[in-house]
Every structure is written in C-alpha cells, then in structure tokens.
C-alpha cells in the first residue's frame, strides 16, 4: 500500500488516536480504581469522555475515508474497515455500559466489560496499523519481515563479537593478569594432585571394621545407580513396553534384599558394634540401613509386578519410594563412615582430596567465565570431569578404600594434565583477541555499520510501509558508524560504549519485529479461519439443497426409470456437485499452503472425492440410498469442520480477552497450527465413524450367495484406502499430541 504524505499523516494520526484510547482505557480498567481516590461518579464521567473521544475519532476516520476515496482507494478501504469493525463490535455502546456500571458502583462488572472494549480497540488499532489484507498477503509480509529479522540477528551476532574485542582491548592489562592467574592455578592444581596420589599410594592399612562398612556403603550406592537407570528407562518407554522392564526390576529387588541381609548380619557383629561406638557413631546405624534396604527391596518387588501389568503410575510411586528408602540407608551408613574416618590416615587424605576437588570446581568456573568474556568456547578446557573424579576419590578415601581411590586419582590427574594444555591454548586465544589491532576492528565495524544501514533503508521502504523496529535499526547503524570512528582513533573504551548502544537498539528492533511477525501470522490465521468457515458454510448450503433435490428425485423414480424432467434435474444436480467439488478443492489447496494442519486438508480431500463420486452417480441417474448416504456424510463432515473452526475462533477470542496469545497449541517454538490437535482428533473420529457406517451400508448391499458386484468391490477398495489414511493420520496426531503435551499446550 503506497499513500501520499498527507494521507499517511492522517493514517498515523488515526493509529495514534486509537492507541491513545487503548492506553487511556487500560489506565482505568482496574476494578479497584475507586481505591485510588476517585469516586464512581468521577470514574463514570471519565468513561463518558473517553466515549466522546472515540466517537469523534470514528467520525473523523469516516470523513477522511470519503475524502480520499477517489485518489487513495486502499487507504479509504482500511479506514472504512476500521469504522465498520467499530460499529459491529458495539465499542461505543460498551463504553456507555462501562460508565453506567461504574455509576452504579459495580466496579468488577465494569472492569470485565472494559477488558472487552480494550480487546476490540486493539483489533481496531491493528487494522489501521497494518491495513486490511488477504491472509496470504499477510503471510507473505510476515515472511518478508522474517528475512529482515534474520539480517538484524546476523548484525547483532557480529556486533556482539566486535563489542567483545573492543572491551578486551580496553582492559588488556586486566585480561592478561586474569589469564596468567588462571594458568598458575592450573599448574598448582596438577602438582597438588600428583603429590596427593603419591601420598595415597603410601597410605598405611585401613581399619578392617571401617573398610567393611565402606563396602556396604558402596553396595547401596550401586543399587541407587541401578534403580535410577531402570526408573529413567521406564519413563521413556511406551506403555506396551513396560513389562520388559519387569525382569531387571525384579533382579534389582533381589540384590537389595541381599544387601539388607548383609547389613543385618553386620549389625549383629560385636566387633563392628564396638568400632562404631568407639568412633562415636550411632550403634544402630547398620540395623537402620538394613531396615531401609529391606523396605526398598519390597517396593522394587511391587514395582516389578506393576510393570508386568503396564501400570505406569503405580510403578512410578513404588520406584520413588524404593529410592527414598535406599537413600535413607546410604545416609545412615555415610554418617557412620564419617565418624569412623575422622582422624584416620585415609580420612585425612579424603579431606585433602575434597579440598582439591573444590579448587578444581572453582577453576572450572573461572575458565568458563574467561572464555565467555572473550566470546570463546571452554568446552575443550572443561575441568568438570576431573573434579568429578576427585570427588569419587574422596568418597573412596572416606570409605577407607585408598586402593579404590587411587584409580580415580589417576583418572583425575590424566584429565588435569590434558586440560592444562587446553587451558594454555584457550589463554593464548584470549590474549590474541585482546591484542587485535583497533584499525582492523574499525574496518569490520564500518562494514557492519554500512550493511545495517542498508537493512534500515530496506525496512523503511517496505512495500507495506515502514517495518516495525526500523527506527531502532537506523539508530544502531549510527552507533556503529560512531564506534568505527572511535576505533580508528584507538579509543576502545568509547567505541565499546557505542557498540553496546548498537546492541541494545538491535535487540529492541529484533523484539519489535518478532512480535509484529507473530501478530501478523496470528491475524492471518484468524482471518483464514473466518474465510474458510465462510466458504465451507456456502458449500454446505449448496450440498443441502442438492441433497433435498436428490431425495425428491429418488421418491419420484422409485417405481421406475426417471422421466425427462427428472433426468434434467439429475444432470443439473450432477453439475452442481461438480461445482462444489471444485470449490472444495480450492479450500484444500489453501489449507495445504497454510501447512499447519494435516487432518483437515485430508478430511476435506475425502469430501472432494465424495462430491466427485456423487457427481458421477447422479450423472448415471443413481439417486439411491448409497448416493444419499454419501451426501449425508459430506454434510456431516462439512458441519463438523465448520463447528471446529467456530470453536477455535471462540477459543482464540477468549484467550486474547484473558491476556493470552492466539494459536492452537502443539507447535513448540514453530508455527502454531490453524486448529489444535484435539480438534483434529475429533475430525479423525468423525471420519472413522463414517468409514464404519459406509462399511455397514456396503455389507447390506451384498446378496447372499452371490459374488460381490464390481461397483461394490470398488467401494470396498476406496474404503480400504481411506482406512490406511486414517491410520497414518492417527500416528501423526499421536506425535503431535506428545509434542503439544510436552510444551503444555494440548488444547
């Protein structure tokens, strides 16, 4: 839409006028507005003033539309559409109602009505802001905006990299010191782990009692790990696959029972009891652990039974309780081991190893932070695995198992030695970034600024008017140009400030444009829902008329061949069914282009086929029961689709009124479907019921003892094909429901 400067100014004024009304309405929409010192009479008076402003604006829009009609027909169409929408929505009348409710002191009811007014004003604003367009034109504009959005995001990504370089350049000394400290810490950590490994290898023999309890503790830890694996596997399994997990769960139950028996036996050992008492540990720690392990075994056994019955919910409860009992057993043993290891050589080594593990964790965070500040990846220099091996070594040492600890210490040392080289390599790359010449940065910044300026110009000259976010992109390009000049003057600090401003403007532009794209898509879908519903309703009315005529002709030809008038009528009806089939095909093509729903175009495709089938039957002078039955199915399918579209429109309107977004769920971050999965499921059910019904009709047409006629055999083949399609669509819907359920949007 291209308009003159004067008319564009008038449109802008209209947009601002409606937007101002929305802001004013929202400001006074709260039910407790009276609590802010305003009486109901005063609030009612302000609502009446708001209504007068609104009616004046609508009158002005009507006047402008009439005036520019000869020279700016598209602009006039937009304004008249907005005026018509305002009257059909009874916005002015609802404003009067709000004022009346407030004057009666009914603030809550007034607020509810006001929300509807705000919603309609917002729709009015969208019409004036973006114009009246065909749904496909809206989608085309959204796609054009998406390309602009990609350009903005690309510029944003490059600008962030340049901002990182200038920031590091401005703080080169601090970066150098930080990197040096990181490398020294890494070197010290490797040396400390080497020394601790040697010390552990020379550790004296451990106390047999403590070692025994340590083994029991490890046994419980293994049970916990195995139960976790089974639980996660069950969660990921389909219901029909649950029985397969029953055997592993049963086996683990037996192992838990064995562990409980071993703990019970250890609890009765006088030597172990004496050792626990001497260390100051709870004397009943082993018996408590035994009790919890036995309870866990029982829960696992029950879980194995519910798995065989494919009872996922009950299985989850049993597995959760088993885990609670196992953890209680582990905690009881861990408490005892902590007391027994205190003051022992192995316990002292455990404390040192834990301290080193914490240091490795801190260094890992420092490495990640340094890499992030330089916009680099710290994946190759990740120290988390080394820290994990250290934690395992500390656990073994606390459990009085120095030999087992040395294996983990060796693994940790190998990891540290490997990562020491990786950290050095990362440090080199960080320092290189910080030392990159500002002249090189200036050239890249200038190039990016020029490219962003072109994007801003393209957004400004968009065929449908300036694209949302254009002003912010223009400001960003100016900040980039400024940063380029500052870098050329070796002023990295000032350049960094300009670059940050550019990033802020680009992020603002991206957010504005992304929202406009989503709004445009939702508007296109909303308009498409109305358009498709209207077209289907027209086809349905046409089909009902032909169905009535078919029954009338059938009644007249029941006693014999059709007379000339009936023959002409049958030919006319056949042509009518063909026309309806063509119109239906256009909607099928529309739905396929929209491409967000699989069931609707398939069902409507079957309707088109049925219309073609009826067309041939009527041309062959067949107005019998099967022909009429197919016509009834056509009507049912059309009525079901119309109802689904109407329900979706009502759902979207209610969701918008409640403050939510549009869409139909089940799209993740992708395209929202025209209708939600549950509506498609209902259509699929309707299609299946019709297949069942027609199967019974065909069955009734068979003559006992006679072979199936060729026409009936053809109908059977047609139904078999439809049944396969339903099966395929059911599988697709199952996947869609899983995705929608995971996103919490199955409507």
XYZ file of C-alpha atoms in Angstrom:
747
model
C 0.000 0.000 0.000
C 1.514 3.327 -1.092
C -0.051 6.564 0.133
C 0.634 10.264 -0.225
C 2.433 12.085 2.571
C -0.808 13.830 3.657
C -2.847 10.633 3.777
C -0.055 8.797 5.553
C -0.100 11.547 8.171
C -3.866 11.096 8.554
C -3.424 7.333 8.949
C -0.683 7.887 11.514
C -2.983 10.227 13.420
C -5.702 7.579 13.381
C -3.261 4.932 14.640
C -2.067 7.215 17.431
C -5.650 8.148 18.269
C -6.753 4.552 18.763
C -3.523 3.691 20.562
C -4.091 6.620 22.945
C -7.624 5.399 23.604
C -6.291 1.923 24.386
C -3.765 3.364 26.841
C -6.456 5.513 28.465
C -8.835 2.560 28.696
C -6.186 0.320 30.236
C -5.312 3.014 32.758
C -8.870 2.982 34.054
C -9.601 -0.716 33.668
C -8.761 -1.827 37.204
C -11.792 -2.801 39.370
C -10.224 -1.106 42.372
C -9.731 2.212 40.589
C -12.005 3.773 43.184
C -9.432 2.921 45.823
C -7.115 5.494 44.286
C -9.305 8.354 45.459
C -11.775 8.532 42.568
C -15.497 8.217 43.218
C -17.688 6.052 40.992
C -19.300 9.226 39.626
C -15.934 10.664 38.623
C -14.881 7.405 37.004
C -18.149 7.208 35.090
C -17.657 10.783 33.859
C -14.167 9.932 32.584
C -15.555 6.897 30.759
C -18.146 9.116 29.046
C -15.378 11.496 27.992
C -13.435 8.537 26.605
C -16.502 7.501 24.628
C -16.918 11.007 23.162
C -13.265 10.989 22.085
C -13.771 7.605 20.454
C -16.893 8.595 18.516
C -15.152 11.784 17.348
C -12.223 9.722 16.075
C -14.539 7.298 14.236
C -16.425 10.203 12.637
C -13.115 11.736 11.577
C -11.991 8.438 10.035
C -15.282 8.184 8.138
C -14.824 11.728 6.845
C -11.232 11.131 5.733
C -12.180 7.864 4.018
C -14.869 9.624 1.978
C -12.472 12.403 1.021
C -9.573 10.196 -0.134
C -11.685 7.506 -1.826
C -11.047 8.789 -5.397
C -7.271 9.131 -5.033
C -6.400 6.649 -2.258
C -8.894 3.758 -2.510
C -6.747 1.349 -0.464
C -6.380 3.853 2.362
C -10.118 4.533 2.290
C -10.751 0.780 2.473
C -8.603 0.473 5.610
C -10.381 3.347 7.353
C -13.843 2.126 6.367
C -12.971 -1.378 7.533
C -11.965 0.064 10.910
C -15.154 2.136 11.125
C -17.267 -0.895 10.205
C -15.454 -3.056 12.767
C -16.044 -0.468 15.498
C -19.777 -0.438 14.821
C -20.203 -4.193 14.501
C -18.327 -4.674 17.783
C -20.553 -2.075 19.531
C -17.488 -0.441 21.081
C -19.234 2.878 21.771
C -22.220 1.083 23.311
C -19.894 -0.968 25.547
C -18.185 2.237 26.676
C -21.597 3.599 27.702
C -22.251 0.352 29.557
C -18.959 0.701 31.469
C -19.928 4.222 32.530
C -23.368 3.027 33.623
C -21.947 0.149 35.676
C -19.466 2.478 37.371
C -22.199 4.952 38.239
C -23.993 2.086 39.995
C -20.834 1.172 41.920
C -20.373 -2.160 40.061
C -16.614 -1.838 39.570
C -15.986 -5.567 38.941
C -18.591 -5.842 36.174
C -17.320 -2.569 34.691
C -13.766 -3.924 34.589
C -14.885 -7.091 32.778
C -16.736 -5.068 30.158
C -13.756 -2.732 29.851
C -11.463 -5.658 29.001
C -13.695 -6.404 26.026
C -13.502 -2.753 24.957
C -9.699 -2.821 25.157
C -9.583 -6.032 23.106
C -11.759 -4.533 20.362
C -9.759 -1.272 20.373
C -6.590 -3.326 19.946
C -8.082 -5.119 16.932
C -9.086 -1.714 15.550
C -5.531 -0.468 16.021
C -4.156 -3.489 14.144
C -6.463 -2.835 11.191
C -5.308 0.786 10.873
C -1.665 -0.046 11.616
C -1.298 -2.932 9.189
C -4.261 -2.487 6.854
C -6.797 -4.954 5.523
C -5.095 -7.748 3.662
C -5.759 -11.182 2.318
C -4.461 -13.850 4.757
C -1.928 -14.995 2.155
C -0.707 -11.406 1.715
C -0.253 -11.169 5.473
C 1.799 -14.363 5.472
C 3.875 -13.049 2.582
C 4.558 -9.862 4.543
C 5.456 -11.912 7.634
C 7.921 -13.909 5.526
C 9.471 -10.692 4.198
C 9.789 -9.432 7.766
C 11.358 -12.744 8.799
C 14.150 -12.161 6.278
C 14.687 -8.711 7.773
C 14.716 -10.255 11.237
C 17.428 -12.701 10.140
C 19.511 -9.767 8.898
C 19.058 -7.990 12.248
C 20.038 -11.118 14.175
C 23.102 -11.601 11.969
C 24.140 -7.992 12.582
C 23.520 -8.453 16.300
C 25.701 -11.550 16.419
C 28.565 -9.809 14.605
C 28.208 -6.675 16.713
C 28.478 -8.691 19.920
C 31.765 -10.179 18.695
C 33.139 -6.731 17.900
C 31.960 -5.433 21.287
C 33.867 -8.277 22.968
C 37.063 -7.380 21.149
C 36.897 -3.655 21.990
C 36.064 -4.405 25.630
C 39.018 -6.782 25.933
C 41.273 -4.305 24.159
C 40.223 -1.563 26.572
C 41.003 -3.892 29.513
C 44.041 -5.641 28.056
C 46.132 -5.403 31.252
C 43.388 -6.879 33.434
C 42.779 -9.641 30.875
C 46.467 -10.521 30.839
C 46.639 -10.734 34.641
C 43.484 -12.859 34.791
C 44.800 -15.310 32.191
C 48.171 -15.587 33.961
C 46.458 -16.288 37.287
C 44.316 -18.959 35.621
C 47.355 -20.728 34.172
C 49.223 -20.604 37.502
C 46.207 -22.047 39.312
C 46.052 -24.863 36.762
C 49.746 -25.649 37.225
C 49.393 -25.686 41.027
C 46.350 -27.969 40.836
C 48.198 -30.547 38.710
C 51.150 -30.549 41.147
C 48.875 -30.912 44.191
C 47.026 -33.876 42.629
C 50.323 -35.569 41.739
C 51.514 -35.235 45.343
C 48.226 -36.494 46.768
C 48.291 -39.564 44.507
C 51.773 -40.456 45.780
C 50.654 -39.920 49.358
C 47.607 -42.146 48.862
C 49.698 -44.921 47.325
C 51.848 -44.904 50.500
C 48.868 -44.852 52.886
C 49.003 -47.389 55.772
C 46.498 -50.275 56.018
C 42.980 -49.190 56.990
C 40.869 -50.361 59.891
C 39.085 -53.615 58.860
C 35.811 -52.577 60.519
C 35.719 -49.249 58.692
C 36.609 -50.983 55.425
C 33.720 -53.432 55.896
C 31.194 -50.647 56.445
C 32.660 -48.804 53.436
C 31.970 -51.842 51.226
C 28.373 -51.965 52.450
C 28.034 -48.253 51.660
C 29.355 -48.834 48.114
C 26.854 -51.670 47.681
C 23.950 -49.325 48.462
C 25.390 -46.667 46.115
C 25.393 -49.211 43.268
C 21.761 -50.106 43.994
C 20.817 -46.415 43.807
C 22.595 -46.028 40.462
C 20.877 -49.104 39.013
C 17.443 -48.053 40.272
C 17.936 -44.652 38.652
C 18.690 -46.315 35.308
C 15.585 -48.505 35.472
C 13.369 -45.579 36.524
C 14.570 -43.414 33.620
C 14.151 -46.294 31.164
C 10.562 -46.825 32.342
C 9.771 -43.114 31.942
C 10.963 -43.214 28.336
C 9.107 -46.443 27.439
C 5.754 -46.772 25.718
C 3.030 -48.401 27.830
C 3.144 -51.652 25.848
C 6.908 -51.925 26.505
C 6.690 -51.596 30.302
C 6.591 -55.365 31.001
C 10.110 -55.636 29.524
C 11.454 -53.656 32.494
C 9.812 -56.027 34.977
C 12.644 -58.581 34.949
C 15.521 -56.088 35.595
C 13.446 -54.538 38.390
C 12.835 -57.978 39.916
C 16.562 -58.768 39.730
C 17.441 -55.480 41.450
C 14.886 -56.256 44.161
C 16.773 -59.493 44.895
C 20.086 -57.591 45.080
C 18.547 -55.073 47.511
C 17.291 -57.946 49.673
C 20.806 -59.446 49.691
C 22.243 -56.074 50.727
C 19.661 -55.841 53.526
C 20.656 -59.316 54.754
C 24.360 -58.389 54.685
C 23.616 -55.197 56.649
C 21.541 -57.111 59.175
C 24.375 -59.601 59.668
C 26.908 -56.773 60.055
C 24.635 -55.075 62.579
C 24.863 -58.162 64.792
C 28.691 -58.257 64.596
C 30.067 -57.360 68.042
C 33.367 -56.141 66.587
C 31.660 -53.698 64.229
C 29.369 -52.503 67.021
C 32.413 -51.813 69.224
C 34.170 -49.937 66.399
C 31.083 -47.787 65.780
C 30.752 -46.990 69.458
C 34.441 -46.102 69.780
C 34.182 -43.691 66.803
C 31.123 -42.018 68.318
C 28.830 -43.243 65.512
C 25.222 -44.374 66.073
C 25.433 -48.007 67.237
C 22.228 -48.888 65.360
C 23.383 -47.340 62.040
C 23.772 -50.761 60.396
C 20.404 -52.090 61.575
C 18.695 -48.874 60.399
C 20.358 -49.188 56.991
C 19.285 -52.850 56.876
C 15.660 -51.932 57.587
C 15.596 -49.275 54.863
C 17.265 -51.597 52.334
C 14.688 -54.326 53.082
C 11.849 -51.813 52.582
C 13.421 -50.743 49.280
C 13.582 -54.375 48.167
C 9.870 -54.755 48.903
C 8.966 -51.620 46.916
C 11.114 -52.807 44.000
C 9.340 -56.159 44.024
C 5.953 -54.412 43.897
C 7.233 -52.189 41.076
C 8.219 -55.302 39.126
C 4.630 -56.540 39.491
C 3.047 -53.272 38.348
C 5.416 -53.172 35.362
C 4.092 -56.533 34.196
C 0.589 -55.049 34.423
C 1.734 -51.962 32.428
C 0.636 -49.693 35.292
C 2.983 -46.732 34.803
C 1.552 -44.543 37.586
C 1.743 -47.204 40.288
C 5.216 -48.226 39.120
C 6.432 -44.641 39.452
C 5.122 -44.474 43.046
C 6.839 -47.735 44.023
C 10.131 -46.770 42.394
C 10.092 -43.369 44.073
C 9.560 -44.946 47.495
C 12.300 -47.511 46.818
C 14.689 -44.659 46.045
C 13.711 -42.832 49.260
C 14.476 -45.982 51.285
C 17.804 -46.601 49.516
C 18.917 -43.021 50.120
C 17.967 -43.353 53.791
C 20.118 -46.496 54.021
C 23.003 -44.732 52.318
C 22.729 -41.707 54.628
C 22.780 -43.925 57.723
C 25.970 -45.626 56.525
C 27.537 -42.350 55.361
C 27.027 -40.848 58.816
C 28.730 -43.817 60.428
C 31.611 -43.733 57.955
C 32.173 -40.024 58.521
C 32.627 -40.612 62.230
C 34.871 -43.652 61.732
C 37.116 -41.965 59.176
C 37.849 -38.916 61.334
C 41.489 -38.879 62.461
C 42.448 -41.849 60.277
C 45.126 -41.509 57.560
C 42.561 -42.324 54.876
C 40.113 -39.807 56.347
C 42.786 -37.079 56.313
C 43.539 -37.879 52.680
C 39.800 -37.675 51.918
C 39.696 -34.137 53.367
C 42.665 -33.083 51.208
C 41.083 -34.639 48.108
C 37.765 -32.897 48.758
C 39.599 -29.579 49.038
C 41.334 -30.198 45.705
C 38.018 -31.171 44.105
C 36.521 -27.855 45.275
C 39.540 -25.993 43.873
C 39.096 -27.772 40.533
C 35.431 -26.743 40.541
C 36.332 -23.107 41.221
C 38.967 -23.135 38.487
C 36.450 -24.677 36.053
C 34.116 -21.721 36.695
C 36.982 -19.255 36.217
C 37.913 -20.862 32.883
C 34.277 -20.758 31.698
C 33.948 -17.111 32.731
C 37.142 -16.095 30.952
C 36.070 -17.910 27.798
C 32.592 -16.361 27.900
C 34.005 -12.860 28.300
C 36.119 -13.476 25.211
C 33.153 -14.993 23.334
C 35.008 -18.310 23.094
C 34.052 -21.870 23.978
C 35.550 -23.518 27.071
C 34.381 -26.982 26.040
C 37.872 -28.311 25.299
C 39.211 -26.899 28.580
C 36.340 -28.220 30.734
C 37.574 -29.334 34.184
C 34.290 -30.783 35.418
C 35.245 -34.357 34.650
C 38.495 -34.003 36.592
C 36.582 -32.530 39.541
C 34.142 -35.448 39.366
C 36.944 -37.998 39.523
C 38.386 -36.166 42.529
C 35.018 -36.326 44.310
C 34.849 -40.076 43.680
C 38.395 -40.481 45.036
C 37.425 -38.514 48.158
C 34.429 -40.803 48.648
C 36.579 -43.910 48.397
C 39.068 -42.487 50.883
C 36.323 -41.627 53.332
C 35.088 -45.206 52.974
C 38.579 -46.396 53.925
C 39.374 -47.631 50.423
C 42.708 -45.974 49.396
C 43.300 -48.566 46.688
C 39.982 -47.792 45.026
C 40.693 -44.064 45.425
C 43.995 -44.236 43.515
C 42.200 -45.301 40.311
C 40.035 -42.184 40.427
C 43.043 -40.031 41.359
C 44.938 -41.312 38.321
C 41.943 -40.513 36.119
C 41.715 -37.029 37.642
C 45.441 -36.417 37.110
C 45.264 -37.567 33.483
C 42.329 -35.213 32.898
C 44.149 -32.301 34.557
C 47.340 -32.855 32.548
C 45.341 -32.965 29.306
C 43.299 -29.894 30.215
C 46.426 -27.981 31.267
C 47.395 -27.829 27.597
C 43.836 -26.897 26.600
C 43.715 -24.089 29.170
C 47.030 -22.776 27.834
C 45.624 -22.840 24.287
C 42.455 -21.029 25.419
C 44.601 -18.442 27.215
C 46.574 -17.801 24.030
C 43.386 -17.205 22.033
C 42.016 -14.849 24.699
C 45.213 -12.771 24.667
C 45.187 -12.672 20.848
C 41.668 -11.264 20.894
C 42.608 -8.636 23.426
C 45.599 -7.606 21.301
C 43.796 -7.385 17.943
C 44.663 -4.017 16.324
C 41.918 -1.412 16.633
C 42.383 -0.456 12.963
C 41.271 -3.947 11.933
C 38.312 -3.705 14.309
C 37.430 -0.294 12.847
C 37.247 -1.725 9.307
C 34.952 -4.574 10.381
C 32.801 -2.157 12.364
C 32.486 0.220 9.418
C 31.475 -2.642 7.102
C 28.855 -3.861 9.557
C 27.512 -0.336 10.020
C 27.067 0.118 6.259
C 25.300 -3.225 5.936
C 22.993 -2.403 8.861
C 22.222 0.992 7.314
C 21.071 -0.781 4.142
C 18.839 -3.043 6.237
C 17.303 0.008 7.903
C 16.679 1.597 4.494
C 15.055 -1.590 3.176
C 12.825 -1.731 6.242
C 11.841 1.915 5.733
C 10.910 1.346 2.081
C 8.979 -1.880 2.695
C 6.022 -2.161 0.229
C 3.560 -2.216 3.133
C 5.120 0.729 4.943
C 7.979 1.054 7.378
C 8.638 -2.292 9.060
C 8.438 -2.451 12.876
C 11.800 -1.820 14.522
C 13.114 0.235 11.576
C 13.894 3.285 13.714
C 15.934 1.208 16.162
C 17.930 -0.402 13.342
C 18.654 3.083 11.969
C 19.902 4.214 15.380
C 22.055 1.090 15.649
C 23.737 1.819 12.303
C 24.566 5.351 13.526
C 26.103 3.963 16.731
C 28.149 1.517 14.642
C 29.485 4.344 12.467
C 30.437 6.267 15.589
C 32.181 3.199 17.054
C 34.137 2.742 13.819
C 35.473 6.297 14.062
C 36.395 5.826 17.744
C 38.236 2.592 16.978
C 40.106 4.381 14.216
C 41.258 6.831 16.886
C 42.323 3.860 19.119
C 39.676 4.812 21.676
C 38.449 1.288 22.525
C 36.655 2.375 25.681
C 34.434 4.946 23.927
C 33.905 2.572 20.986
C 32.723 -0.104 23.393
C 30.034 2.228 24.773
C 28.820 2.979 21.242
C 28.796 -0.730 20.399
C 26.749 -1.547 23.479
C 24.205 1.079 22.410
C 24.075 -0.525 18.955
C 23.465 -3.936 20.547
C 20.687 -2.506 22.710
C 18.994 -0.940 19.666
C 19.323 -4.116 17.587
C 17.851 -6.238 20.380
C 14.962 -3.786 20.690
C 14.389 -3.885 16.923
C 14.509 -7.690 16.866
C 11.950 -7.887 19.679
C 9.618 -5.393 17.962
C 9.856 -7.116 14.604
C 9.491 -10.611 16.053
C 6.320 -9.596 17.897
C 4.939 -7.963 14.736
C 5.662 -11.151 12.787
C 3.826 -13.287 15.341
C 0.913 -10.825 15.409
C 0.769 -10.857 11.618
C 0.735 -14.659 11.498
C -1.987 -14.830 14.126
C -4.028 -12.221 12.271
C -3.568 -14.179 9.045
C -4.709 -17.363 10.736
C -7.662 -15.619 12.359
C -8.730 -14.192 9.006
C -8.149 -17.540 7.340
C -10.359 -19.245 9.910
C -13.172 -16.841 9.052
C -12.578 -17.148 5.310
C -12.507 -20.960 5.329
C -15.552 -21.134 7.591
C -17.482 -18.823 5.225
C -16.513 -20.859 2.162
C -17.395 -24.160 3.859
C -20.747 -22.778 5.005
C -21.521 -21.804 1.412
C -20.594 -25.294 0.186
C -22.670 -26.886 2.939
C -25.746 -24.856 1.991
C -25.263 -25.849 -1.641
C -24.923 -29.517 -0.665
C -28.054 -29.407 1.495
C -30.046 -28.040 -1.435
C -28.770 -30.776 -3.776
C -29.404 -33.441 -1.097
C -33.018 -32.302 -0.768
C -33.454 -32.443 -4.548
C -31.817 -35.900 -4.638
C -34.347 -37.270 -2.159
C -37.203 -35.710 -4.140
C -35.984 -37.236 -7.411
C -35.436 -40.609 -5.700
C -39.027 -40.589 -4.472
C -40.317 -39.869 -7.976
C -38.198 -42.587 -9.616
C -38.753 -45.306 -7.016
C -41.293 -47.101 -9.247
C -39.278 -46.970 -12.480
C -36.788 -45.142 -14.720
C -36.670 -41.337 -14.418
C -38.846 -39.258 -16.690
C -37.422 -36.388 -18.801
C -37.864 -33.714 -16.072
C -36.104 -35.936 -13.526
C -33.292 -36.669 -15.998
C -32.719 -32.949 -16.472
C -32.799 -32.451 -12.709
C -30.265 -35.243 -12.169
C -27.936 -33.672 -14.762
C -28.329 -30.279 -13.074
C -27.576 -31.776 -9.640
C -24.548 -33.644 -11.036
C -23.172 -30.377 -12.400
C -23.842 -28.725 -9.024
C -21.905 -31.435 -7.167
C -19.017 -30.918 -9.595
C -19.004 -27.188 -8.884
C -18.967 -27.880 -5.124
C -16.092 -30.335 -5.646
C -14.105 -27.613 -7.438
C -14.785 -25.094 -4.646
C -13.763 -27.673 -2.053
C -10.531 -28.303 -3.953
C -9.662 -24.612 -3.672
C -10.001 -24.789 0.131
C -7.877 -27.961 0.215
C -5.151 -26.082 -1.694
C -5.485 -23.166 0.735
C -5.055 -25.486 3.735
C -2.057 -27.194 2.172
C -0.388 -23.814 1.577
C -1.104 -22.896 5.198
C 0.552 -26.226 6.096
C -0.088 -26.295 9.856
C -2.780 -28.966 9.978
C -2.675 -32.459 8.483
C -6.127 -33.866 9.255
C -8.314 -31.032 7.942
C -6.965 -31.000 4.367
C -7.103 -34.805 4.315
C -10.713 -34.894 5.512
C -11.685 -32.134 3.119
C -9.865 -34.031 0.366
C -12.136 -37.009 1.088
C -15.131 -34.655 0.935
C -13.957 -33.523 -2.503
C -13.642 -37.159 -3.598
C -17.121 -37.892 -2.260
C -18.525 -34.908 -4.144
C -16.910 -36.246 -7.312
C -18.332 -39.698 -6.584
C -21.842 -38.286 -6.087
C -21.418 -36.244 -9.268
C -20.784 -39.458 -11.231
C -23.645 -41.292 -9.522
C -26.127 -38.545 -10.329
C -24.830 -38.392 -13.915
C -25.506 -42.142 -14.061
C -29.071 -41.415 -12.810
C -28.419 -43.059 -9.431
C -30.202 -41.173 -6.642
C -30.495 -44.243 -4.429
C -29.671 -44.903 -0.745
C -25.886 -45.092 -1.183
C -25.820 -41.795 -3.083
C -27.936 -40.157 -0.392
C -25.793 -41.736 2.323
C -22.623 -40.261 0.804
C -24.323 -36.867 0.596
C -25.235 -37.123 4.286
C -21.598 -37.906 5.111
C -20.483 -34.878 3.102
C -22.841 -32.684 5.102
C -21.687 -34.182 8.408
C -18.030 -33.646 7.548
C -18.613 -30.063 6.471
C -20.705 -29.321 9.570
C -18.034 -30.860 11.834
C -15.297 -28.769 10.224
C -17.353 -25.588 10.477
C -18.052 -26.288 14.163
C -14.355 -26.905 14.815
C -13.402 -23.636 13.107
C -16.063 -21.723 15.058
C -14.882 -23.253 18.336
C -11.289 -22.313 17.553
C -12.286 -18.727 16.777
C -14.177 -18.517 20.082
C -11.232 -20.060 21.945
C -8.772 -17.579 20.466
C -11.020 -14.639 21.240
C -11.438 -15.778 24.853
C -7.697 -16.392 25.184
C -6.973 -12.899 23.889
C -9.524 -11.421 26.295
C -7.853 -13.305 29.155
C -4.482 -11.870 28.179
C -3.082 -14.917 26.410
C -1.800 -15.275 22.875
C -3.506 -16.832 19.894
C -2.586 -20.047 18.215
C -3.780 -23.558 18.756
C -1.044 -25.250 20.718
C 1.287 -28.004 19.788
C 3.890 -26.126 17.839
C 6.706 -25.720 20.183
C 8.585 -22.631 19.075
C 7.489 -23.245 15.492
C 4.362 -22.449 13.543
C 1.141 -22.640 15.520
C -1.482 -24.889 13.917
C -4.654 -23.421 12.448
C -6.609 -25.645 14.833
C -5.367 -27.510 17.950
C -4.601 -31.247 17.874
C -7.732 -32.104 19.862
C -9.941 -30.589 17.119
C -8.115 -32.684 14.528
C -8.653 -35.766 16.697
C -12.402 -35.134 16.734
C -12.381 -34.862 12.940
C -10.434 -38.107 12.732
C -13.062 -39.787 14.918
C -15.826 -38.472 12.641
C -14.004 -39.876 9.608
C -13.572 -43.283 11.256
C -17.249 -43.450 12.223
C -18.221 -42.652 8.648
C -15.960 -45.426 7.349
C -17.674 -47.805 9.778
C -21.115 -46.597 8.688
C -20.404 -46.929 4.971
C -18.928 -50.384 5.551
C -22.277 -51.460 7.034
C -24.159 -49.951 4.075
C -21.966 -51.852 1.621
C -22.387 -55.026 3.626
C -26.160 -54.628 3.331
C -25.878 -54.325 -0.448
C -24.371 -57.792 -0.796
C -26.733 -60.552 -1.933
C -26.386 -63.845 -0.021
C -24.741 -66.487 -2.152
C -23.878 -64.044 -4.955
C -20.434 -62.700 -5.800
C -19.652 -59.079 -4.881
C -20.542 -56.763 -7.740
C -17.838 -54.679 -9.387
C -19.225 -51.317 -8.099
C -19.412 -52.632 -4.521
C -15.876 -54.060 -4.805
C -14.663 -50.655 -5.972
C -16.333 -49.027 -2.953
C -14.590 -51.533 -0.657
C -11.226 -50.684 -2.222
C -11.957 -46.977 -1.743
C -12.795 -47.535 1.938
C -9.627 -49.593 2.444
C -7.594 -46.676 1.121
C -9.365 -44.291 3.478
C -8.739 -46.596 6.417
C -4.998 -46.527 5.696
C -5.073 -42.734 5.571
C -6.853 -42.605 8.930
C -4.226 -44.923 10.409
C -1.418 -42.710 9.073
C -3.069 -39.519 10.347
C -3.624 -41.144 13.763
C 0.113 -41.833 14.029
C 0.935 -38.250 13.033
C -1.527 -36.929 15.616
C -0.001 -39.127 18.311
C 3.373 -37.449 17.714
C 1.746 -34.011 17.631
C -0.005 -34.700 20.954
C 3.272 -35.798 22.525
C 4.923 -32.570 21.433
C 1.950 -30.423 22.483
C 1.764 -32.204 25.849
C 5.478 -31.678 26.455
C 5.011 -27.976 25.758
C 1.874 -27.836 27.920
C -0.269 -26.664 25.016
C -2.559 -29.557 24.073
C -5.839 -27.665 23.867
